[in-house]
mmCIF file of C-alpha atoms and ligand atoms in Angstrom:
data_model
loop_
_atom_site.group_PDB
_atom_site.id
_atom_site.type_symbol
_atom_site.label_atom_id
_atom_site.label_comp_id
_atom_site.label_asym_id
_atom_site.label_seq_id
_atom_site.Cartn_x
_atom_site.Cartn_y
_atom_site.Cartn_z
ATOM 1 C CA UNK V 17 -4.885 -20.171 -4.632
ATOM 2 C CA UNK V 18 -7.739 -19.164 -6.663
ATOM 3 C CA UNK V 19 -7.479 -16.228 -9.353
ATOM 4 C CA UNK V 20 -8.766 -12.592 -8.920
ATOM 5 C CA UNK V 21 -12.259 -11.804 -10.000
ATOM 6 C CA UNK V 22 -12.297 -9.845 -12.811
ATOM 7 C CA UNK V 23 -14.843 -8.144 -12.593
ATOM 8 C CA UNK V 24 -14.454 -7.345 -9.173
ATOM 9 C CA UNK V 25 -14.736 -3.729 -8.621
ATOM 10 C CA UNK V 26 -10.998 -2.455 -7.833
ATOM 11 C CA UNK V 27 -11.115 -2.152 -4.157
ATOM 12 C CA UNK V 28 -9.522 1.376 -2.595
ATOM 13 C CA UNK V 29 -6.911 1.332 0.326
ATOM 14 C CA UNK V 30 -6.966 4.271 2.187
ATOM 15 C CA UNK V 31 -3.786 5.273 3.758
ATOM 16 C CA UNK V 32 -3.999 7.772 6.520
ATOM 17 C CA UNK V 33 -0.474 7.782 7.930
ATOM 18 C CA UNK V 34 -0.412 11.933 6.994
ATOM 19 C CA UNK V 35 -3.262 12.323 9.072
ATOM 20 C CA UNK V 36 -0.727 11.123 11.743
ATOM 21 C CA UNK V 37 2.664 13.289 10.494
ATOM 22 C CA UNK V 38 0.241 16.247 10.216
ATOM 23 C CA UNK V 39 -0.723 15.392 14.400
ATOM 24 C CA UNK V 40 3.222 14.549 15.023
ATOM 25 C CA UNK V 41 4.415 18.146 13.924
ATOM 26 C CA UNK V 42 2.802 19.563 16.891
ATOM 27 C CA UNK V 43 2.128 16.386 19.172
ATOM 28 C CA UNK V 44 -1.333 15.834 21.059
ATOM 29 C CA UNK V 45 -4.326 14.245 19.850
ATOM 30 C CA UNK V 46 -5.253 16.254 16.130
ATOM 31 C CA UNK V 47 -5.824 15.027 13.784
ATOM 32 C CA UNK V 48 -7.796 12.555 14.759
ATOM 33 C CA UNK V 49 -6.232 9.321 13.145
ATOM 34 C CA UNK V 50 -8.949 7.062 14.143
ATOM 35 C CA UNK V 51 -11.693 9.951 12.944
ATOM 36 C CA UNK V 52 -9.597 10.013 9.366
ATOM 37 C CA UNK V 53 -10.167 6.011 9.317
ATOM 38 C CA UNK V 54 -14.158 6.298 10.656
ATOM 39 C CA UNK V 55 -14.562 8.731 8.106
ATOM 40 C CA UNK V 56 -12.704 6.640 5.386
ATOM 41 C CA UNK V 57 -14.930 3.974 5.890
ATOM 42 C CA UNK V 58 -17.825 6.446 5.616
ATOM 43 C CA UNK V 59 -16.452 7.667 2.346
ATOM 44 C CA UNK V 60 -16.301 3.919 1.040
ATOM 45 C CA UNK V 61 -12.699 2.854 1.253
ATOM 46 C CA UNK V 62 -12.459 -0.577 1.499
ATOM 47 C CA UNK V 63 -9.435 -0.929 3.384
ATOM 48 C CA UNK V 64 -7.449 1.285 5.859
ATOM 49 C CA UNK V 65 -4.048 1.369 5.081
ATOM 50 C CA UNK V 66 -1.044 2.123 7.825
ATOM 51 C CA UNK V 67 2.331 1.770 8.333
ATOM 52 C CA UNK V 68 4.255 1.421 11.379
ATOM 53 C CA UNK V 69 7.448 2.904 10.633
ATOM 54 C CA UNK V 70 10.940 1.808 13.011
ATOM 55 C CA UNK V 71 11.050 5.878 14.063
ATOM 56 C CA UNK V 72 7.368 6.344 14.219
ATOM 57 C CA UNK V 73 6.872 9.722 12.011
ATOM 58 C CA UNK V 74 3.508 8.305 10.874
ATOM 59 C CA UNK V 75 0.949 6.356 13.349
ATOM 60 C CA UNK V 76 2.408 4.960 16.915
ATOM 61 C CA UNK V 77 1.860 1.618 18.509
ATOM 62 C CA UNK V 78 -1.389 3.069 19.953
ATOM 63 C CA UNK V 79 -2.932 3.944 17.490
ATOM 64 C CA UNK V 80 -3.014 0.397 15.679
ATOM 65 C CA UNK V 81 -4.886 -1.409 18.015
ATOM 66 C CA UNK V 82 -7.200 2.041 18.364
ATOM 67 C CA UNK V 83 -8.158 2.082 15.125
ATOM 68 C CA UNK V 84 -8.788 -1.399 14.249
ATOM 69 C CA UNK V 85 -10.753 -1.488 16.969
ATOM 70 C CA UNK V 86 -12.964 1.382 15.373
ATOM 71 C CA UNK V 87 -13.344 0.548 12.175
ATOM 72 C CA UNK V 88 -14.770 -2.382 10.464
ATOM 73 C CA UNK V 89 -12.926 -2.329 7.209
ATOM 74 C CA UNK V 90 -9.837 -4.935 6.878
ATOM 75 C CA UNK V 91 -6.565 -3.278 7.851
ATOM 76 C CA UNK V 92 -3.194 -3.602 6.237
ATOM 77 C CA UNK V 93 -0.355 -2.717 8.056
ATOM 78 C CA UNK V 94 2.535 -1.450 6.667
ATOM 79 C CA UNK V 95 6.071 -2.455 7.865
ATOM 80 C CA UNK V 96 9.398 -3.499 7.527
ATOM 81 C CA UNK V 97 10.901 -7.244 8.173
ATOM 82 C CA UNK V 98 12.205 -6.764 11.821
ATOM 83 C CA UNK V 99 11.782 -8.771 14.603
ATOM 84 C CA UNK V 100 9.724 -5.753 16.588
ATOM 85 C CA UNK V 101 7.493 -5.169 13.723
ATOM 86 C CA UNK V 102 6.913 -9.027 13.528
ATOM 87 C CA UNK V 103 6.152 -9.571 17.114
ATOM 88 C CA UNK V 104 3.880 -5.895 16.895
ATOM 89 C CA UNK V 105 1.625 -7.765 14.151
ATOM 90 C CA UNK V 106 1.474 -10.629 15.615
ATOM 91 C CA UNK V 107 0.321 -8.893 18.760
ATOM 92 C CA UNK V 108 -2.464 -7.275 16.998
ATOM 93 C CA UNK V 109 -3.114 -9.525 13.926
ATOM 94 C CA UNK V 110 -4.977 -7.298 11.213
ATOM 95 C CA UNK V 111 -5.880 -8.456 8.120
ATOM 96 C CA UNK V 112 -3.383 -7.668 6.150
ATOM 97 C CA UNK V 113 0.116 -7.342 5.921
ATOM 98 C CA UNK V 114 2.505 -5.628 3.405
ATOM 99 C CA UNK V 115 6.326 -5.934 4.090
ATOM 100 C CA UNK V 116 8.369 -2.819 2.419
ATOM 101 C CA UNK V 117 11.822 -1.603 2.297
ATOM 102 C CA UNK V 118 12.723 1.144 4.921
ATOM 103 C CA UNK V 119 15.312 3.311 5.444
ATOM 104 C CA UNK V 120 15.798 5.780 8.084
ATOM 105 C CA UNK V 121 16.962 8.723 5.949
ATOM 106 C CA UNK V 122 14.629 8.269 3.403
ATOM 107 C CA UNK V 123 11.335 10.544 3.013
ATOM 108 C CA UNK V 124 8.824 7.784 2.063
ATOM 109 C CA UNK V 125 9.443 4.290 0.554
ATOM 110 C CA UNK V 126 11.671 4.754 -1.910
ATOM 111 C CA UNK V 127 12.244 1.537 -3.750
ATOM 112 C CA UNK V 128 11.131 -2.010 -3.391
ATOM 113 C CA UNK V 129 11.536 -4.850 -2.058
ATOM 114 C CA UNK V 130 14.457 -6.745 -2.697
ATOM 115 C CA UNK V 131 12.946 -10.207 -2.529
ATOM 116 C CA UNK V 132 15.286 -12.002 -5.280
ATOM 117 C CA UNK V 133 18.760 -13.129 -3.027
ATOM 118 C CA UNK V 134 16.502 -12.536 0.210
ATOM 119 C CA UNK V 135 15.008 -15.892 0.299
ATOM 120 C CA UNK V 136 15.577 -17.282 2.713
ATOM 121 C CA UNK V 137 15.232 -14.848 5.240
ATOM 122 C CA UNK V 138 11.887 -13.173 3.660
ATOM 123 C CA UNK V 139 10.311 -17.210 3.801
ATOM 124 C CA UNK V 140 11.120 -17.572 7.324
ATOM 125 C CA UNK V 141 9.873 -14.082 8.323
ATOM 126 C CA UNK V 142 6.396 -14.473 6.257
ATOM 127 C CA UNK V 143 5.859 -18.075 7.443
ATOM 128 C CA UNK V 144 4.184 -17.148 11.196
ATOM 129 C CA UNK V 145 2.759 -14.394 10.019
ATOM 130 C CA UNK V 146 0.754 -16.409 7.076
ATOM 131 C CA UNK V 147 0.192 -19.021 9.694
ATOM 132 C CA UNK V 148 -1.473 -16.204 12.150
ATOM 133 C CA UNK V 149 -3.914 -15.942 9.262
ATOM 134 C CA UNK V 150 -2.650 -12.390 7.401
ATOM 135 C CA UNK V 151 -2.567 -12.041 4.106
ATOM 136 C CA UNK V 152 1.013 -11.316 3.351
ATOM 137 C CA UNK V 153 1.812 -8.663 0.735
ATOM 138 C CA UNK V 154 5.571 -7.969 -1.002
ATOM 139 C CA UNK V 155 5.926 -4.010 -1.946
ATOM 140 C CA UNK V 156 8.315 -4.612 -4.963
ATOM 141 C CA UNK V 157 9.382 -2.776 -8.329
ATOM 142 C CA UNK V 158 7.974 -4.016 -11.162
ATOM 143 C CA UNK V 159 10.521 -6.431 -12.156
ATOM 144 C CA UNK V 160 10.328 -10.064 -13.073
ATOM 145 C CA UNK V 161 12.847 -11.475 -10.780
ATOM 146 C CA UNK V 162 11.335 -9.545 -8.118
ATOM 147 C CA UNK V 163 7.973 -11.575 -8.768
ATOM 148 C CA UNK V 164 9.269 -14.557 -9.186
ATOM 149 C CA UNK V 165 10.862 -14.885 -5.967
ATOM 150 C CA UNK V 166 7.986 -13.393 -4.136
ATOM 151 C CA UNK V 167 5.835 -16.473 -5.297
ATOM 152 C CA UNK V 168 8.992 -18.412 -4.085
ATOM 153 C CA UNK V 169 8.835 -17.340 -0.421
ATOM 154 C CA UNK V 170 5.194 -17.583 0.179
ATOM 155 C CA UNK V 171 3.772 -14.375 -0.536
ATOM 156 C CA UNK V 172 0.171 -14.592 -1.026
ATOM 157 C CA UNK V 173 0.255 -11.005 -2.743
ATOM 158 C CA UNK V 174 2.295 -8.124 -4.172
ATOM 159 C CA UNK V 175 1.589 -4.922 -3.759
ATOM 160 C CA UNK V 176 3.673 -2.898 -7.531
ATOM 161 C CA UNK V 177 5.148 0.290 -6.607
ATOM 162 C CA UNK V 178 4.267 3.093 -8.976
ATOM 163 C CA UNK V 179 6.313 5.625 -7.967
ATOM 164 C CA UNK V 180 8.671 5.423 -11.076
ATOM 165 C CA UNK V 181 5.529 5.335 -13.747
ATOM 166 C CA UNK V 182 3.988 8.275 -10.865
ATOM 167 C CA UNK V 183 7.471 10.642 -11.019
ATOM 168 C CA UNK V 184 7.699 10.434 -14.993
ATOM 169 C CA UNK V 185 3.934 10.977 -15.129
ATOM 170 C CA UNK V 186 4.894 14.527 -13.548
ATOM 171 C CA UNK V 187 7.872 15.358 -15.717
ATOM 172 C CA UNK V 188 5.837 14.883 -19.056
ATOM 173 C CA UNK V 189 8.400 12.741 -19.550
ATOM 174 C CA UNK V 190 5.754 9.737 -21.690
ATOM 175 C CA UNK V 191 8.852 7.548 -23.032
ATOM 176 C CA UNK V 192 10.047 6.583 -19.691
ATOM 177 C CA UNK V 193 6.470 6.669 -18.271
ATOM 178 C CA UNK V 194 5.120 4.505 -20.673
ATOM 179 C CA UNK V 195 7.896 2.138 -20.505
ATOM 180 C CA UNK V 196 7.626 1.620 -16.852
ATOM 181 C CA UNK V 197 3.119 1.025 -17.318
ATOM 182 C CA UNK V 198 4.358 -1.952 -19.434
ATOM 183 C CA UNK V 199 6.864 -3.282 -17.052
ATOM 184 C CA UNK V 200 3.834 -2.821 -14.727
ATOM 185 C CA UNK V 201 1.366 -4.459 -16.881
ATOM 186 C CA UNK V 202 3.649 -7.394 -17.466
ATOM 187 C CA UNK V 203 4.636 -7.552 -13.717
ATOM 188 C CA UNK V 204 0.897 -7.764 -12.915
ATOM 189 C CA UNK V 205 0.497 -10.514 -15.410
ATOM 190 C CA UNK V 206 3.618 -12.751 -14.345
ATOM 191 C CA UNK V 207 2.175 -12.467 -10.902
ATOM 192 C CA UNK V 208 -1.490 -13.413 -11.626
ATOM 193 C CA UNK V 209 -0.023 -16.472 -13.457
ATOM 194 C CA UNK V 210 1.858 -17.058 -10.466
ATOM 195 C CA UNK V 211 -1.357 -17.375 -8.330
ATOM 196 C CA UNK V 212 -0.535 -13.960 -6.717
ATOM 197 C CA UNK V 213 -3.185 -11.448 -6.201
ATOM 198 C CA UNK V 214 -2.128 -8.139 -7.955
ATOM 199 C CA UNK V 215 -1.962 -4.590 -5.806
ATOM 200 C CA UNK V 216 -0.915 -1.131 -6.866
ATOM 201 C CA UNK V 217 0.427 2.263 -5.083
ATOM 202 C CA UNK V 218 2.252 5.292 -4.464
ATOM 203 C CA UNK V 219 2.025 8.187 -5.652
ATOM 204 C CA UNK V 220 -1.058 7.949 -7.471
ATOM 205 C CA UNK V 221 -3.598 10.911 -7.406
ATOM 206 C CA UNK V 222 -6.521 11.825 -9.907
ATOM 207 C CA UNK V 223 -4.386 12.772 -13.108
ATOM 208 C CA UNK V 224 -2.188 9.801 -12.943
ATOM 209 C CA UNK V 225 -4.500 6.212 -11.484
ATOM 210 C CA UNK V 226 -6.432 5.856 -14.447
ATOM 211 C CA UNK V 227 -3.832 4.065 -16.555
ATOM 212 C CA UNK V 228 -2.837 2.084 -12.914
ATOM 213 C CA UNK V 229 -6.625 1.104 -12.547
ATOM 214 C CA UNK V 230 -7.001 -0.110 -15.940
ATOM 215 C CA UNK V 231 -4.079 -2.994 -15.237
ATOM 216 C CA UNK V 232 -6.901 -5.994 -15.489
ATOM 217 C CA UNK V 233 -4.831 -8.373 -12.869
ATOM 218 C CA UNK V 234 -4.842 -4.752 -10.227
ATOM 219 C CA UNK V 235 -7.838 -5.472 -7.634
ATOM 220 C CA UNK V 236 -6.471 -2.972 -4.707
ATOM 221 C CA UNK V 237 -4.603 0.510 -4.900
ATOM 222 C CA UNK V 238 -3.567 1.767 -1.827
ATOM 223 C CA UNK V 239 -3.448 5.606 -1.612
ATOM 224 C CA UNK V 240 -1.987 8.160 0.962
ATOM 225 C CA UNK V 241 -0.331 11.302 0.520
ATOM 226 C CA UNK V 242 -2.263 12.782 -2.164
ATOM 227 C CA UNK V 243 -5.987 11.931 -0.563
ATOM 228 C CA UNK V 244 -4.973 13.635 2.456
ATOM 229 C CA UNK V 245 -3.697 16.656 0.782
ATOM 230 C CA UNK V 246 -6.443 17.012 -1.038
ATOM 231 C CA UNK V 247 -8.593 16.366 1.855
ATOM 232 C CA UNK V 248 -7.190 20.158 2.932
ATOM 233 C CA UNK V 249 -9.005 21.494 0.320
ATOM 234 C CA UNK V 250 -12.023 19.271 -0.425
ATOM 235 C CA UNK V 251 -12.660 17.443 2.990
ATOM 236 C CA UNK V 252 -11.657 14.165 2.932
ATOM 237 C CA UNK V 253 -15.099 12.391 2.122
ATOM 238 C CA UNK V 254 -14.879 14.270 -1.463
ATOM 239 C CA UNK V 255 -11.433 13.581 -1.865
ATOM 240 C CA UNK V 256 -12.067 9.330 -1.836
ATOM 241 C CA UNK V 257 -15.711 9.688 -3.335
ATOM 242 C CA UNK V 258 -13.469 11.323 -6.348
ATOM 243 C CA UNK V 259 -10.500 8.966 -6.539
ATOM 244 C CA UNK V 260 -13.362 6.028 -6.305
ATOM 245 C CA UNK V 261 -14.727 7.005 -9.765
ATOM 246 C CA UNK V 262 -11.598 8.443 -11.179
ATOM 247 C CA UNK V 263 -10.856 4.657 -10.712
ATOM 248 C CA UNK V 264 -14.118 3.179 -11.938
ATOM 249 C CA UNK V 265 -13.873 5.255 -14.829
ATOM 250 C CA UNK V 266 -10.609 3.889 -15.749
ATOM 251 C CA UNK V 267 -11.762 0.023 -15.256
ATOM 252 C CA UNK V 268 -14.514 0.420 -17.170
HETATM 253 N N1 LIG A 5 1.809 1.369 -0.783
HETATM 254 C C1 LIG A 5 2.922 1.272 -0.032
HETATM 255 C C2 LIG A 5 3.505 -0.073 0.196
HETATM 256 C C3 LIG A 5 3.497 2.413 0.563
HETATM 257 O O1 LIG A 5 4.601 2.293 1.323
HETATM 258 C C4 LIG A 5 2.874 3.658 0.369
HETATM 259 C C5 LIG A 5 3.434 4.871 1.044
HETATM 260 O O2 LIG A 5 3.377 4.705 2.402
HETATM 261 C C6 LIG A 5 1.712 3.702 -0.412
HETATM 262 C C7 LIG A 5 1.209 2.544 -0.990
HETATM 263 C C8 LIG A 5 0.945 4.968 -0.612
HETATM 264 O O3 LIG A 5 1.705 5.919 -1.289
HETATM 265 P P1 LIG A 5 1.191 7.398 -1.333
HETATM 266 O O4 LIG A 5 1.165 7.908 0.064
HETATM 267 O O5 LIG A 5 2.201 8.083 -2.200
HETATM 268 O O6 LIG A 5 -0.182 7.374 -1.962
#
């Protein structure tokens, strides 16, 4: 598999699954999820991010196949390694796929991955869906066994989760935040010399990405809750064109 370009610009996953909670709390058709990816794309996101989850709180089945059919941008859908979610993407086939822990009770995706003593059953489930032609993505922590065996079982990418660096970020609390940006950094690097291809997100919002976007193996963030959030207050357009050079600063 051929390396990253470094000096690719950092490309920007939009996730708009709280365009869809925000729709769910009263049922009917607004927001507009398909209107939130158009205007994504508008904005200059490079990828529309969603994930399917078992009870549905975000987007539903219909609105997969809606909005990939609207949009030109690669999609990567979200989801957990279950049969149904399995047979859904390989029903619809978007571009990209990115497998993460769920659990019912939790609010959002906790933790990651656990790839390492999940071999097995994590090869066999990627195989088809690598074979269908999706690029298949591992949501882990950034820990070296958890890289390791992601290379192992045919993962073409993983996708870091920064929600521990993101939550000590808030609590000023810069030992443990620091700490967890190098096991980042060195996570990205194991998996570039791996031959995986290096992704970044949750939780990240303007005060926090810049270190995130500065990892030189990082060439995709996705980002959710806080662009739609701040979407309330700036429009939605703003809130990306922002995040886009809040990134760019950081890379340059
Ligand atoms: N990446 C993955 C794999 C996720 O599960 C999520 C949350 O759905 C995100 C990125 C985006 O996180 P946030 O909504 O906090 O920006």
């Amino acid at each position: 598999m051929s390396l990253p370009d470094q000096d690719a610009p950092l490309r920007l996953g939009v996730n708009i699954d709280h365009v869809a909670t925000l729709r769910n709390a009263r049922g009917g058709h607004d927001p507009d999820c398909v209107r939130a990816a158009l205007l994504a794309q508008k904005a200059g996101a490079d990828g529309i991010t969603l994930h399917l989850r078992e009870d549905r709180r975000h987007i539903r089945d219909a609105d997969l196949p809606a909005i990939m059919q609207a949009v030109q941008l690669p999609i990567n859908l979200e989801m957990a390694a279950t049969e149904e979610m399995q047979r859904i993407a390989l029903a619809h086939r978007p571009h990209a796929i990115c497998i993460v822990p769920e659990r019912r009770e939790e609010r959002t995706t906790e933790g990651g991955l656990e790839v390492a003593g999940d071999d097995n059953r994590l090869r066999d489930f990627i195989a088809p869906l690598r074979d269908a032609g999706a690029r298949v993505s591992l949501f882990i922590a950034p820990d070296e066994a958890q890289v390791e065996a992601s290379a192992r079982v045919g993962a073409q990418v993983i996708e870091l989760h920064t929600g521990s660096y993101c939550e000590h970020y808030a609590a000023g609390n810069e030992a443990a935040r620091d700490a967890e940006l190098r096991r980042l950094f060195s996570a990205a690097a194991l998996g570039q010399e791996l031959g995986l291809e290096i992704h970044a997100g949750h939780g990240l919002n303007f005060a926090n990405v810049g270190p995130i976007a500065a990892i030189p193996e990082v060439v995709e963030l996705n980002i959710g809750h806080f662009l739609i959030g701040e979407a309330m207050f700036v429009g939605l357009e703003a809130a990306i064109q922002e995040m886009r050079r809040q990134m760019n600063l950081a890379r340059m």
